[in-house]
Short mmCIF file of C-alpha atoms in Angstrom, two decimals:
data_model
loop_
_atom_site.label_atom_id
_atom_site.label_comp_id
_atom_site.label_asym_id
_atom_site.label_seq_id
_atom_site.Cartn_x
_atom_site.Cartn_y
_atom_site.Cartn_z
CA MET A 142 -18.23 -5.71 -3.29
CA THR A 143 -20.16 -2.97 -5.02
CA SER A 144 -22.40 -3.53 -8.04
CA PHE A 145 -23.42 -0.74 -10.36
CA THR A 146 -26.27 0.32 -12.62
CA LYS A 147 -25.93 3.15 -14.91
CA LEU A 148 -28.69 5.88 -14.83
CA ALA A 149 -29.13 9.01 -16.86
CA ASP A 150 -27.64 12.06 -15.12
CA ASN A 151 -31.12 13.54 -14.46
CA GLU A 152 -32.29 10.41 -12.44
CA THR A 153 -32.00 10.33 -8.70
CA PRO A 154 -29.10 8.15 -7.63
CA VAL A 155 -29.78 5.39 -5.24
CA ILE A 156 -27.19 3.68 -2.91
CA ALA A 157 -28.32 0.34 -1.20
CA VAL A 158 -26.02 -0.87 1.60
CA HIS A 159 -26.66 -4.29 3.09
CA PRO A 160 -24.66 -4.47 6.40
CA THR A 161 -25.77 -8.16 7.13
CA ARG A 162 -24.36 -9.30 3.86
CA ARG A 163 -20.78 -9.86 4.60
CA VAL A 164 -18.70 -10.47 1.44
CA SER A 165 -14.95 -10.95 2.75
CA LYS A 166 -12.74 -10.05 5.73
CA ILE A 167 -10.79 -6.73 5.31
CA ASN A 168 -7.02 -7.45 6.05
CA PRO A 169 -5.80 -4.62 8.26
CA ASN A 170 -2.51 -4.88 6.18
CA ILE A 171 -4.25 -2.83 3.41
CA TYR A 172 -3.27 0.16 5.48
CA ALA A 173 0.49 -0.77 5.41
CA GLY A 174 3.27 1.96 4.76
CA PHE A 175 6.54 2.07 2.87
CA THR A 176 9.88 3.74 3.78
CA GLU A 177 12.69 3.86 1.19
CA HIS A 178 16.12 5.35 1.21
CA MET A 179 14.94 7.96 -1.31
CA GLY A 180 14.78 11.64 -1.08
CA ARG A 181 13.90 12.81 2.49
CA CYS A 182 11.85 9.67 3.48
CA ILE A 183 14.46 8.35 5.89
CA TYR A 184 16.93 11.17 6.46
CA GLY A 185 15.05 14.32 7.39
CA GLY A 186 11.87 12.21 7.41
CA ILE A 187 11.49 9.55 9.94
CA TYR A 188 15.19 9.99 11.09
CA ASP A 189 16.41 13.50 11.91
CA PRO A 190 19.04 13.22 14.74
CA GLY A 191 19.77 16.69 16.12
CA ASN A 192 16.41 18.08 15.50
CA PRO A 193 14.55 19.30 18.67
CA LEU A 194 11.51 17.37 17.44
CA SER A 195 13.41 14.04 17.50
CA ASP A 196 13.87 11.51 20.40
CA GLU A 197 16.89 9.96 21.74
CA ASN A 198 16.91 7.54 18.81
CA GLY A 199 16.87 10.35 16.28
CA PHE A 200 13.30 9.40 15.33
CA ARG A 201 10.94 12.35 14.45
CA LYS A 202 8.38 12.29 17.27
CA ASP A 203 5.75 14.26 15.25
CA VAL A 204 6.07 11.71 12.44
CA VAL A 205 5.71 8.79 14.93
CA ASN A 206 2.62 10.26 16.44
CA ALA A 207 1.01 11.11 13.05
CA LEU A 208 1.66 7.46 11.78
CA LYS A 209 0.24 6.10 15.04
CA ASP A 210 -2.96 7.89 14.26
CA LEU A 211 -3.07 5.85 11.00
CA ASN A 212 -2.62 2.58 13.05
CA ILE A 213 -0.27 1.31 10.23
CA PRO A 214 0.20 -2.53 10.74
CA VAL A 215 3.16 -3.13 8.45
CA VAL A 216 5.89 -0.95 6.87
CA ARG A 217 8.00 -2.02 3.91
CA TYR A 218 11.81 -1.30 3.87
CA PRO A 219 14.36 -0.51 2.40
CA GLY A 220 12.94 -0.26 -1.14
CA GLY A 221 11.96 0.05 -3.71
CA ASN A 222 14.72 0.42 -6.32
CA PHE A 223 17.07 1.19 -3.59
CA CYS A 224 17.27 -2.49 -2.53
CA ALA A 225 18.77 -3.56 -5.86
CA THR A 226 22.23 -2.34 -4.68
CA TYR A 227 21.64 -2.49 -0.97
CA HIS A 228 23.92 -4.76 1.26
CA TRP A 229 22.28 -4.78 4.71
CA LEU A 230 25.68 -5.54 6.39
CA ASP A 231 26.62 -2.11 5.42
CA GLY A 232 23.94 -0.76 7.74
CA VAL A 233 24.57 -2.70 11.07
CA GLY A 234 27.25 -2.32 13.76
CA PRO A 235 28.94 1.00 15.01
CA LYS A 236 27.81 3.90 12.87
CA ASP A 237 31.27 5.40 12.73
CA GLN A 238 32.45 2.12 10.97
CA ARG A 239 29.61 2.00 8.55
CA PRO A 240 30.63 2.68 4.89
CA SER A 241 29.22 5.35 2.74
CA ARG A 242 28.41 4.08 -0.72
CA PRO A 243 27.31 5.65 -4.06
CA GLU A 244 23.65 5.02 -4.43
CA LEU A 245 22.58 4.10 -7.85
CA ALA A 246 18.66 4.10 -7.78
CA TRP A 247 18.23 7.76 -6.82
CA LEU A 248 21.81 8.87 -7.64
CA GLY A 249 22.87 9.93 -4.12
CA THR A 250 25.20 8.85 -1.24
CA GLU A 251 23.99 6.42 1.16
CA THR A 252 25.72 6.90 4.54
CA ASN A 253 24.22 3.72 6.15
CA HIS A 254 23.66 5.67 9.50
CA PHE A 255 20.05 4.07 9.41
CA GLY A 256 19.95 0.47 8.87
CA THR A 257 18.41 -2.93 9.99
CA ASP A 258 18.54 -2.34 13.75
CA GLU A 259 17.37 1.29 13.55
CA PHE A 260 14.40 0.40 11.19
CA MET A 261 13.47 -2.42 13.63
CA LYS A 262 13.61 -0.02 16.60
CA TRP A 263 11.61 2.57 14.73
CA CYS A 264 8.94 -0.14 13.97
CA GLU A 265 8.71 -0.81 17.69
CA VAL A 266 8.16 2.81 18.45
CA VAL A 267 5.55 3.29 15.77
CA GLY A 268 3.88 -0.09 16.82
CA THR A 269 4.11 -1.75 13.42
CA GLU A 270 5.49 -4.76 11.81
CA PRO A 271 8.55 -4.69 9.53
CA TYR A 272 8.49 -5.99 5.86
CA LEU A 273 11.89 -6.42 4.22
CA CYS A 274 12.82 -6.63 0.58
CA PHE A 275 15.79 -8.78 -0.53
CA ASN A 276 18.38 -7.38 -2.98
CA PHE A 277 17.65 -9.30 -6.24
CA GLY A 278 20.02 -7.09 -8.18
CA THR A 279 23.61 -7.20 -6.75
CA GLY A 280 22.79 -9.44 -3.87
CA THR A 281 23.20 -13.10 -3.25
CA LEU A 282 21.31 -15.95 -1.76
CA ASP A 283 24.01 -16.22 0.94
CA GLU A 284 23.54 -12.63 1.76
CA ALA A 285 19.60 -13.11 2.00
CA LEU A 286 19.95 -16.05 4.19
CA ALA A 287 22.39 -14.21 6.54
CA TRP A 288 19.86 -11.43 6.77
CA VAL A 289 17.10 -13.73 7.78
CA GLU A 290 19.45 -15.38 10.31
CA TYR A 291 20.33 -11.93 11.61
CA CYS A 292 16.71 -10.87 12.10
CA ASN A 293 15.23 -14.12 13.25
CA GLY A 294 17.87 -16.48 14.38
CA THR A 295 17.70 -18.01 17.77
CA GLY A 296 20.67 -20.37 17.84
CA ASN A 297 24.30 -20.09 18.42
CA THR A 298 24.97 -19.18 14.94
CA TYR A 299 27.23 -16.36 13.30
CA TYR A 300 24.60 -13.77 12.31
CA ALA A 301 22.33 -14.35 15.19
CA ASN A 302 25.41 -13.73 17.42
CA LEU A 303 26.25 -10.67 15.34
CA ARG A 304 22.83 -9.31 16.16
CA ARG A 305 23.38 -10.05 19.78
CA LYS A 306 26.76 -8.20 19.55
CA ASN A 307 25.10 -5.17 18.11
CA GLY A 308 22.82 -4.95 21.07
CA ARG A 309 19.72 -6.88 20.19
CA GLN A 310 19.54 -10.17 22.21
CA GLU A 311 15.97 -11.37 21.11
CA PRO A 312 15.12 -12.10 17.49
CA TYR A 313 13.10 -9.53 15.53
CA ASN A 314 10.84 -12.23 14.04
CA VAL A 315 10.32 -10.64 10.71
CA LYS A 316 7.65 -12.38 8.97
CA TYR A 317 7.20 -10.58 5.56
CA TRP A 318 10.08 -10.82 2.95
CA ALA A 319 9.89 -9.75 -0.73
CA LEU A 320 11.80 -11.66 -3.43
CA GLY A 321 13.15 -8.58 -5.00
CA ASN A 322 11.61 -5.30 -6.37
CA GLU A 323 10.46 -4.54 -9.99
CA VAL A 324 13.30 -6.59 -11.43
CA TRP A 325 11.41 -6.55 -14.69
CA GLY A 326 11.85 -2.69 -14.97
CA PRO A 327 14.55 -1.19 -17.27
CA TRP A 328 15.39 1.37 -14.58
CA GLN A 329 16.33 -1.56 -12.19
CA VAL A 330 20.02 -2.46 -11.65
CA GLU A 331 20.30 -6.09 -12.77
CA GLN A 332 17.02 -5.97 -14.80
CA THR A 333 16.14 -9.59 -15.71
CA THR A 334 13.81 -11.67 -17.84
CA LYS A 335 10.73 -13.46 -16.40
CA GLU A 336 12.42 -16.85 -17.05
CA ALA A 337 15.52 -15.97 -15.17
CA TYR A 338 13.51 -14.39 -12.25
CA ALA A 339 11.11 -17.24 -12.12
CA HIS A 340 13.99 -19.76 -11.62
CA LYS A 341 15.98 -17.66 -9.25
CA ALA A 342 12.99 -16.75 -7.00
CA LEU A 343 11.94 -20.45 -6.70
CA GLN A 344 15.52 -21.53 -5.73
CA TRP A 345 15.75 -18.68 -3.17
CA ALA A 346 12.34 -19.57 -1.81
CA LYS A 347 13.31 -23.10 -1.22
CA ALA A 348 16.45 -22.15 0.76
CA LEU A 349 14.73 -19.39 2.72
CA LYS A 350 11.86 -21.70 3.82
CA LEU A 351 14.46 -24.30 4.81
CA LEU A 352 16.02 -21.79 7.04
CA ASP A 353 12.64 -20.44 8.44
CA PRO A 354 9.54 -22.08 7.29
CA SER A 355 7.49 -19.29 9.00
CA LEU A 356 8.47 -16.67 6.48
CA VAL A 357 5.80 -15.07 4.24
CA LEU A 358 7.42 -14.77 0.78
CA ILE A 359 6.16 -12.34 -1.75
CA LEU A 360 6.88 -12.82 -5.42
CA CYS A 361 7.79 -9.94 -7.53
CA GLY A 362 4.99 -9.40 -10.06
CA GLN A 363 4.59 -6.42 -12.42
CA ASP A 364 1.22 -4.47 -12.56
CA GLY A 365 -1.01 -7.62 -12.53
CA THR A 366 -1.89 -7.30 -16.30
CA ALA A 367 1.40 -8.49 -17.83
CA SER A 368 2.76 -11.67 -19.21
CA TRP A 369 5.41 -11.29 -16.45
CA ASP A 370 2.66 -11.87 -13.89
CA TYR A 371 1.28 -15.00 -15.59
CA TYR A 372 4.72 -16.55 -16.21
CA THR A 373 6.09 -16.07 -12.66
CA LEU A 374 2.94 -17.35 -11.06
CA LYS A 375 2.76 -20.39 -13.35
CA GLN A 376 6.45 -21.28 -12.58
CA CYS A 377 6.41 -20.52 -8.85
CA LEU A 378 2.93 -21.62 -7.54
CA VAL A 379 3.84 -25.21 -7.19
CA PRO A 380 2.35 -27.80 -4.89
CA ALA A 381 4.26 -28.28 -1.60
CA HIS A 382 6.33 -31.43 -1.97
CA SER A 383 6.59 -31.23 -5.62
CA PRO A 384 9.91 -31.85 -7.44
CA LEU A 385 10.71 -28.13 -7.30
CA SER A 386 9.75 -27.92 -3.59
CA THR A 387 11.66 -29.45 -0.73
CA SER A 388 9.48 -27.71 1.89
CA ALA A 389 6.27 -28.96 3.62
CA VAL A 390 4.85 -25.45 3.23
CA PRO A 391 4.12 -23.46 0.14
CA LEU A 392 7.01 -21.63 -1.10
CA ILE A 393 5.10 -18.49 -2.29
CA ASP A 394 2.52 -16.85 -0.07
CA MET A 395 1.85 -13.51 -1.81
CA HIS A 396 2.24 -11.87 -5.33
CA SER A 397 3.31 -8.30 -5.42
CA ILE A 398 2.07 -5.84 -7.94
CA HIS A 399 2.65 -2.10 -8.29
CA LEU A 400 0.74 0.77 -9.86
CA TYR A 401 0.88 4.60 -9.76
CA THR A 402 -1.85 6.68 -11.28
CA SER A 403 -2.07 10.34 -12.32
CA SER A 404 -3.40 12.78 -14.90
CA ASP A 405 -3.23 16.61 -15.14
CA GLN A 406 -6.96 16.53 -15.83
CA HIS A 407 -9.31 15.97 -12.79
CA LEU A 408 -11.59 13.35 -14.07
CA PRO A 409 -9.06 11.11 -15.66
CA ASN A 410 -7.06 11.55 -12.51
CA ALA A 411 -9.83 10.76 -10.03
CA THR A 412 -11.00 7.67 -11.94
CA ALA A 413 -7.55 6.16 -12.77
CA PRO A 414 -7.36 4.05 -9.67
CA LEU A 415 -10.08 1.90 -11.03
CA ALA A 416 -7.35 0.39 -13.23
CA ALA A 417 -6.07 -1.13 -10.01
CA GLU A 418 -9.44 -2.75 -9.61
CA ARG A 419 -9.22 -4.47 -13.03
CA ALA A 420 -5.49 -5.37 -12.26
CA ILE A 421 -6.40 -7.12 -8.96
CA GLU A 422 -9.29 -9.18 -10.78
CA ILE A 423 -6.78 -10.12 -13.47
CA THR A 424 -4.08 -11.20 -10.98
CA SER A 425 -6.56 -13.13 -8.96
CA SER A 426 -7.61 -15.01 -12.10
CA LEU A 427 -3.90 -15.62 -12.85
CA ILE A 428 -3.30 -17.03 -9.39
CA ASP A 429 -6.40 -19.40 -9.97
CA LEU A 430 -5.09 -20.44 -13.40
CA ALA A 431 -1.61 -21.20 -12.17
CA ARG A 432 -3.07 -23.33 -9.20
CA ILE A 433 -5.37 -25.06 -11.77
CA GLU A 434 -2.53 -25.82 -14.30
CA ASN A 435 -0.16 -26.90 -11.57
CA LYS A 436 -2.59 -29.01 -9.75
CA VAL A 437 -2.17 -27.28 -6.55
CA PRO A 438 -4.44 -29.05 -3.89
CA PRO A 439 -7.17 -26.85 -2.39
CA SER A 440 -5.76 -27.63 1.04
CA GLN A 441 -2.78 -25.38 0.21
CA PRO A 442 -3.47 -21.85 1.01
CA ARG A 443 -4.36 -19.63 -1.82
CA PRO A 444 -1.78 -16.66 -2.23
CA THR A 445 -3.15 -13.27 -1.91
CA ILE A 446 -2.20 -10.03 -3.66
CA CYS A 447 0.43 -7.70 -2.11
CA PHE A 448 -0.17 -4.31 -3.72
CA ASP A 449 3.09 -3.02 -2.02
CA GLU A 450 3.39 0.18 -4.02
CA TRP A 451 0.46 2.33 -4.81
CA ASN A 452 -0.37 6.08 -5.02
CA VAL A 453 -1.00 9.14 -7.13
CA TRP A 454 2.35 10.08 -8.63
CA ASP A 455 3.39 11.85 -11.80
CA PRO A 456 7.13 11.13 -12.04
CA ILE A 457 7.63 14.08 -14.37
CA ARG A 458 6.07 16.49 -12.00
CA ALA A 459 7.84 15.01 -9.05
CA GLU A 460 11.02 13.49 -10.25
CA GLY A 461 12.45 10.59 -8.27
CA SER A 462 16.05 11.59 -8.34
CA LEU A 463 15.10 14.98 -7.00
CA GLY A 464 13.10 13.59 -4.08
CA ALA A 465 9.66 12.98 -5.47
CA GLU A 466 8.00 15.51 -3.30
CA GLU A 467 4.43 15.94 -4.61
CA SER A 468 2.14 18.78 -3.79
CA TYR A 469 -1.17 16.98 -3.56
CA THR A 470 -4.48 18.61 -4.76
CA LEU A 471 -8.10 17.86 -3.68
CA SER A 472 -8.44 15.91 -6.97
CA ASP A 473 -5.52 13.70 -5.88
CA ALA A 474 -7.16 13.18 -2.51
CA LEU A 475 -10.20 11.93 -4.17
CA ALA A 476 -8.20 9.66 -6.31
CA VAL A 477 -6.55 8.19 -3.05
CA ALA A 478 -10.13 7.70 -1.66
CA ILE A 479 -11.05 5.62 -4.80
CA TRP A 480 -7.82 3.68 -4.48
CA LEU A 481 -8.91 2.80 -0.90
CA ASN A 482 -12.41 2.00 -2.08
CA VAL A 483 -10.91 -0.33 -4.50
CA PHE A 484 -9.07 -2.25 -1.74
CA ILE A 485 -12.25 -2.55 0.36
CA ARG A 486 -14.21 -3.89 -2.63
CA LYS A 487 -11.48 -6.39 -3.36
CA SER A 488 -10.72 -7.39 0.20
CA ARG A 489 -11.03 -11.04 -0.65
CA ASP A 490 -7.82 -10.90 -2.81
CA VAL A 491 -5.74 -8.07 -1.35
CA GLY A 492 -3.59 -9.28 1.56
CA MET A 493 -1.55 -6.14 1.90
CA ALA A 494 -1.27 -2.77 0.32
CA CYS A 495 1.57 -0.23 1.08
CA ILE A 496 1.07 3.38 0.15
CA ALA A 497 4.32 4.68 -1.39
CA GLN A 498 5.54 6.42 0.68
CA SER A 499 5.11 7.22 4.33
CA VAL A 500 6.91 10.52 4.66
CA ASN A 501 7.96 13.25 2.30
CA VAL A 502 8.34 11.05 -0.83
CA ILE A 503 5.07 11.11 -2.81
CA SER A 504 3.54 11.16 0.76
CA PRO A 505 0.52 12.38 2.47
CA LEU A 506 2.76 13.54 5.32
CA MET A 507 5.53 16.14 4.95
CA THR A 508 8.20 17.34 7.28
CA THR A 509 9.71 20.73 7.79
CA PRO A 510 12.41 21.53 10.36
CA GLU A 511 9.64 22.99 12.51
CA GLY A 512 6.86 20.42 12.19
CA ILE A 513 4.73 18.48 9.78
CA ILE A 514 2.17 19.16 7.05
CA LYS A 515 -0.86 16.76 6.38
CA GLN A 516 -1.42 16.93 2.72
CA THR A 517 -4.89 16.65 1.09
CA THR A 518 -4.39 12.90 0.72
CA TRP A 519 -3.79 12.39 4.44
CA TRP A 520 -7.50 12.82 5.26
CA PRO A 521 -9.08 10.05 3.17
CA LEU A 522 -6.38 7.70 4.40
CA TYR A 523 -7.06 8.69 8.03
CA LEU A 524 -10.73 8.18 7.59
CA PHE A 525 -10.47 4.75 6.04
CA SER A 526 -7.74 3.46 8.44
CA ARG A 527 -9.88 4.50 11.38
CA PHE A 528 -13.34 3.22 10.27
CA MET A 529 -13.14 0.87 7.19
CA ARG A 530 -12.21 -2.25 8.97
CA GLY A 531 -14.02 -5.53 9.69
CA TRP A 532 -15.89 -6.81 6.71
CA THR A 533 -16.55 -5.72 3.11
CA VAL A 534 -20.48 -5.73 2.82
CA SER A 535 -22.59 -5.71 -0.28
CA ALA A 536 -23.61 -2.42 -1.81
CA HIS A 537 -25.24 -1.42 -4.93
CA VAL A 538 -25.07 2.08 -6.55
CA SER A 539 -27.38 3.43 -9.30
CA CYS A 540 -26.25 6.69 -10.71
CA GLY A 541 -24.87 8.52 -13.90
CA ALA A 542 -21.34 8.05 -15.10
CA TYR A 543 -18.41 9.78 -16.45
CA GLU A 544 -17.92 8.89 -20.08
CA GLY A 545 -14.85 10.89 -21.02
CA GLU A 546 -11.14 9.95 -21.44
CA THR A 547 -9.40 7.85 -18.92
CA ALA A 548 -5.87 7.37 -17.84
CA PRO A 549 -4.81 4.73 -18.66
CA VAL A 550 -6.64 4.67 -22.04
CA TRP A 551 -7.63 1.04 -21.73
CA LEU A 552 -9.62 1.69 -18.60
CA ARG A 553 -12.48 3.21 -20.71
CA SER A 554 -13.29 -0.10 -22.26
CA ALA A 555 -12.62 -2.22 -19.22
CA MET A 556 -14.44 -0.53 -16.30
CA GLU A 557 -17.45 1.74 -15.60
CA THR A 558 -16.52 5.18 -14.17
CA PRO A 559 -19.65 6.23 -12.08
CA TRP A 560 -19.85 9.84 -10.74
CA LEU A 561 -20.36 8.23 -7.24
CA ASP A 562 -17.71 5.56 -6.33
CA VAL A 563 -18.81 3.55 -3.35
CA SER A 564 -17.48 0.86 -0.91
CA ALA A 565 -19.11 -0.29 2.32
CA SER A 566 -17.95 -2.18 5.33
CA MET A 567 -19.16 -3.61 8.69
CA GLY A 568 -17.01 -3.07 11.67
CA GLU A 569 -16.52 -5.45 14.68
CA ASP A 570 -18.06 -2.51 16.76
CA GLY A 571 -21.43 -3.01 15.05
CA TYR A 572 -21.21 0.13 12.94
CA ALA A 573 -21.89 0.09 9.22
CA ASN A 574 -19.66 2.37 7.13
CA LEU A 575 -20.26 3.74 3.72
CA VAL A 576 -17.73 5.74 1.71
CA VAL A 577 -19.00 7.85 -1.23
CA VAL A 578 -16.63 9.74 -3.51
CA ASN A 579 -18.45 12.24 -5.79
CA ILE A 580 -15.91 12.99 -8.62
CA HIS A 581 -18.12 15.55 -10.30
CA GLU A 582 -16.56 19.05 -10.30
CA GLU A 583 -19.77 20.95 -10.64
CA ARG A 584 -22.66 18.98 -9.33
CA GLY A 585 -23.69 17.45 -6.00
CA PHE A 586 -26.10 14.59 -6.07
CA GLU A 587 -29.24 14.28 -4.00
CA THR A 588 -29.21 10.58 -3.37
CA LYS A 589 -31.51 7.96 -1.64
CA VAL A 590 -29.42 5.95 0.62
CA GLU A 591 -31.08 2.55 1.52
CA GLY A 592 -30.12 0.48 4.50
CA VAL A 593 -29.40 3.32 6.93
CA THR A 594 -30.92 3.09 10.30
CA GLY A 595 -31.11 5.87 12.94
CA SER A 596 -28.65 8.81 13.42
CA VAL A 597 -25.64 8.85 11.00
CA GLU A 598 -22.20 10.31 11.68
CA VAL A 599 -21.00 12.09 8.66
CA TYR A 600 -17.30 12.95 7.79
CA THR A 601 -16.77 15.00 4.50
CA VAL A 602 -13.42 15.79 2.78
CA THR A 603 -13.70 18.53 0.26
CA GLY A 604 -12.50 22.06 -0.60
CA GLU A 605 -13.16 25.20 -2.71
CA GLY A 606 -11.88 23.45 -5.94
CA VAL A 607 -10.13 20.36 -7.20
CA GLN A 608 -6.78 22.10 -7.47
CA VAL A 609 -6.57 23.33 -4.05
CA THR A 610 -3.71 22.08 -1.82
CA ASN A 611 -2.48 22.07 1.84
CA MET A 612 1.16 22.96 0.88
CA LYS A 613 0.93 26.72 0.71
CA GLY A 614 0.68 27.51 4.39
CA LYS A 615 -3.07 27.04 4.70
CA GLU A 616 -5.11 23.77 5.20
CA GLU A 617 -7.48 24.13 2.38
CA VAL A 618 -8.59 20.39 2.74
CA SER A 619 -9.49 18.68 6.00
CA ILE A 620 -12.46 16.67 7.54
CA GLN A 621 -15.81 18.37 8.29
CA GLU A 622 -17.93 16.45 10.75
CA SER A 623 -21.78 16.54 10.83
CA LYS A 624 -24.84 14.41 11.55
CA TRP A 625 -27.76 13.32 9.38
CA ASN A 626 -31.03 11.74 10.56
CA GLY A 627 -31.00 9.12 7.81
CA GLU A 628 -34.39 10.24 6.47
CA GLY A 629 -35.09 11.33 2.86
CA THR A 630 -32.27 11.98 0.56
CA TYR A 631 -28.69 13.07 1.23
CA GLU A 632 -26.72 15.39 -1.08
CA PHE A 633 -23.05 14.24 -1.63
CA PRO A 634 -21.34 17.50 -2.38
CA LYS A 635 -19.44 18.18 -5.58
CA HIS A 636 -15.76 16.93 -5.59
CA SER A 637 -16.00 15.34 -2.11
CA MET A 638 -15.44 12.13 -0.13
CA THR A 639 -18.08 11.44 2.29
CA LEU A 640 -17.89 8.70 5.07
CA MET A 641 -21.18 7.71 6.85
CA ARG A 642 -21.35 5.66 10.13
CA TRP A 643 -24.46 4.29 11.75
CA LYS A 644 -25.23 1.58 14.28
CA ALA A 645 -26.57 -1.31 12.14
CA GLU A 646 -29.62 -3.06 13.39
#
């Protein structure tokens, strides 16, 4: 939680950090990833058989090692829009017997050479948990139940035995399952109404929890600010043992929202992720409203928000059907840092967040036949994942603010947009961590930082200008390490992200 007081630009900014004032636990799942059968994310990204950089499974070893550095706890699969026509049975069994199919989300051909068992194996190699998304377009409830049985079944049943026949004796124990993806969108195969979706989602949830009560089921929301979110939450957040629930456990555990931000102007681009902060606040209120109206008892766990698609993405600049390969700038890196600040500040409500996507497709990590490129956006993600864990702690920032246009437009009237965007955490290792993103293109800010004790480790992400990239053969943006004695003021450089660490007393 970070509060803000607006100052005139000529006044000295002050950031006060309170490491002992723990606000809420940071769920490690906010650093989750996403892999979809889109562009070069799977084929040529995480899976590249025949490449000398790949292992005996066909997995790119350089990609695996890079993702291990991020300590990614969960990865979502197989979509995304792709899942609306995906039939999981096409992707299991002998590869030479798997059918190739026309793929309608991104207008390609799906060979099905990479499917459920390959993804589960890849998750084991990376050291992450799987999160699977049901086909709510052309799929059926029977097909969904069969997939859960295949992944999690322990008995002498047909699909559990099929898994064993395909070489996996023990169950995968997949915990996280999404009840469809963006089914409200006109681009979606089998787009539906909120009324039809809510009815279907509730009925599927009943059956799925009867089969496996341990599942964490994730409702398909919109962007957190839509009537779709209110209606689906109102219809589906019902008390356990209600007339609509035959299960002793709640049917819905999380609510998914998606948002992508971008602008071709730096300041609207950098501040755009603050729209996600307001969306989280609204969604949180809608969850409370549904529980109040439906008389859900306080003993029933409160659903959290699954922000399972987020990133900087301009779909005109990086068209989805052409692979959506963005060339990210320093401005985009600062936007990603503010995205992550939002998740730290709102850790009470966010149970998972999946950057879309993990490799090649609107990704901080790109592959070539010879190696990998870490884009500008890789570095804030790396620093947050490495250090911003444990607890969100109280902080207050007093500084000037950007007052120009925002993207989306409504953000200007809904949120303040300070020059210094701040979050703070307290790790289990006893270190306090402070992130400060200075979005100003021309000015560093000499700032008084209160709450610092002793020597401070400093990690800075910046570059010569907001439009520099790492995609032209030179790493223009990376991490610069330094020290600060914690005395006096500290100047946060123009167009930069700074992470400070110190041993808290």
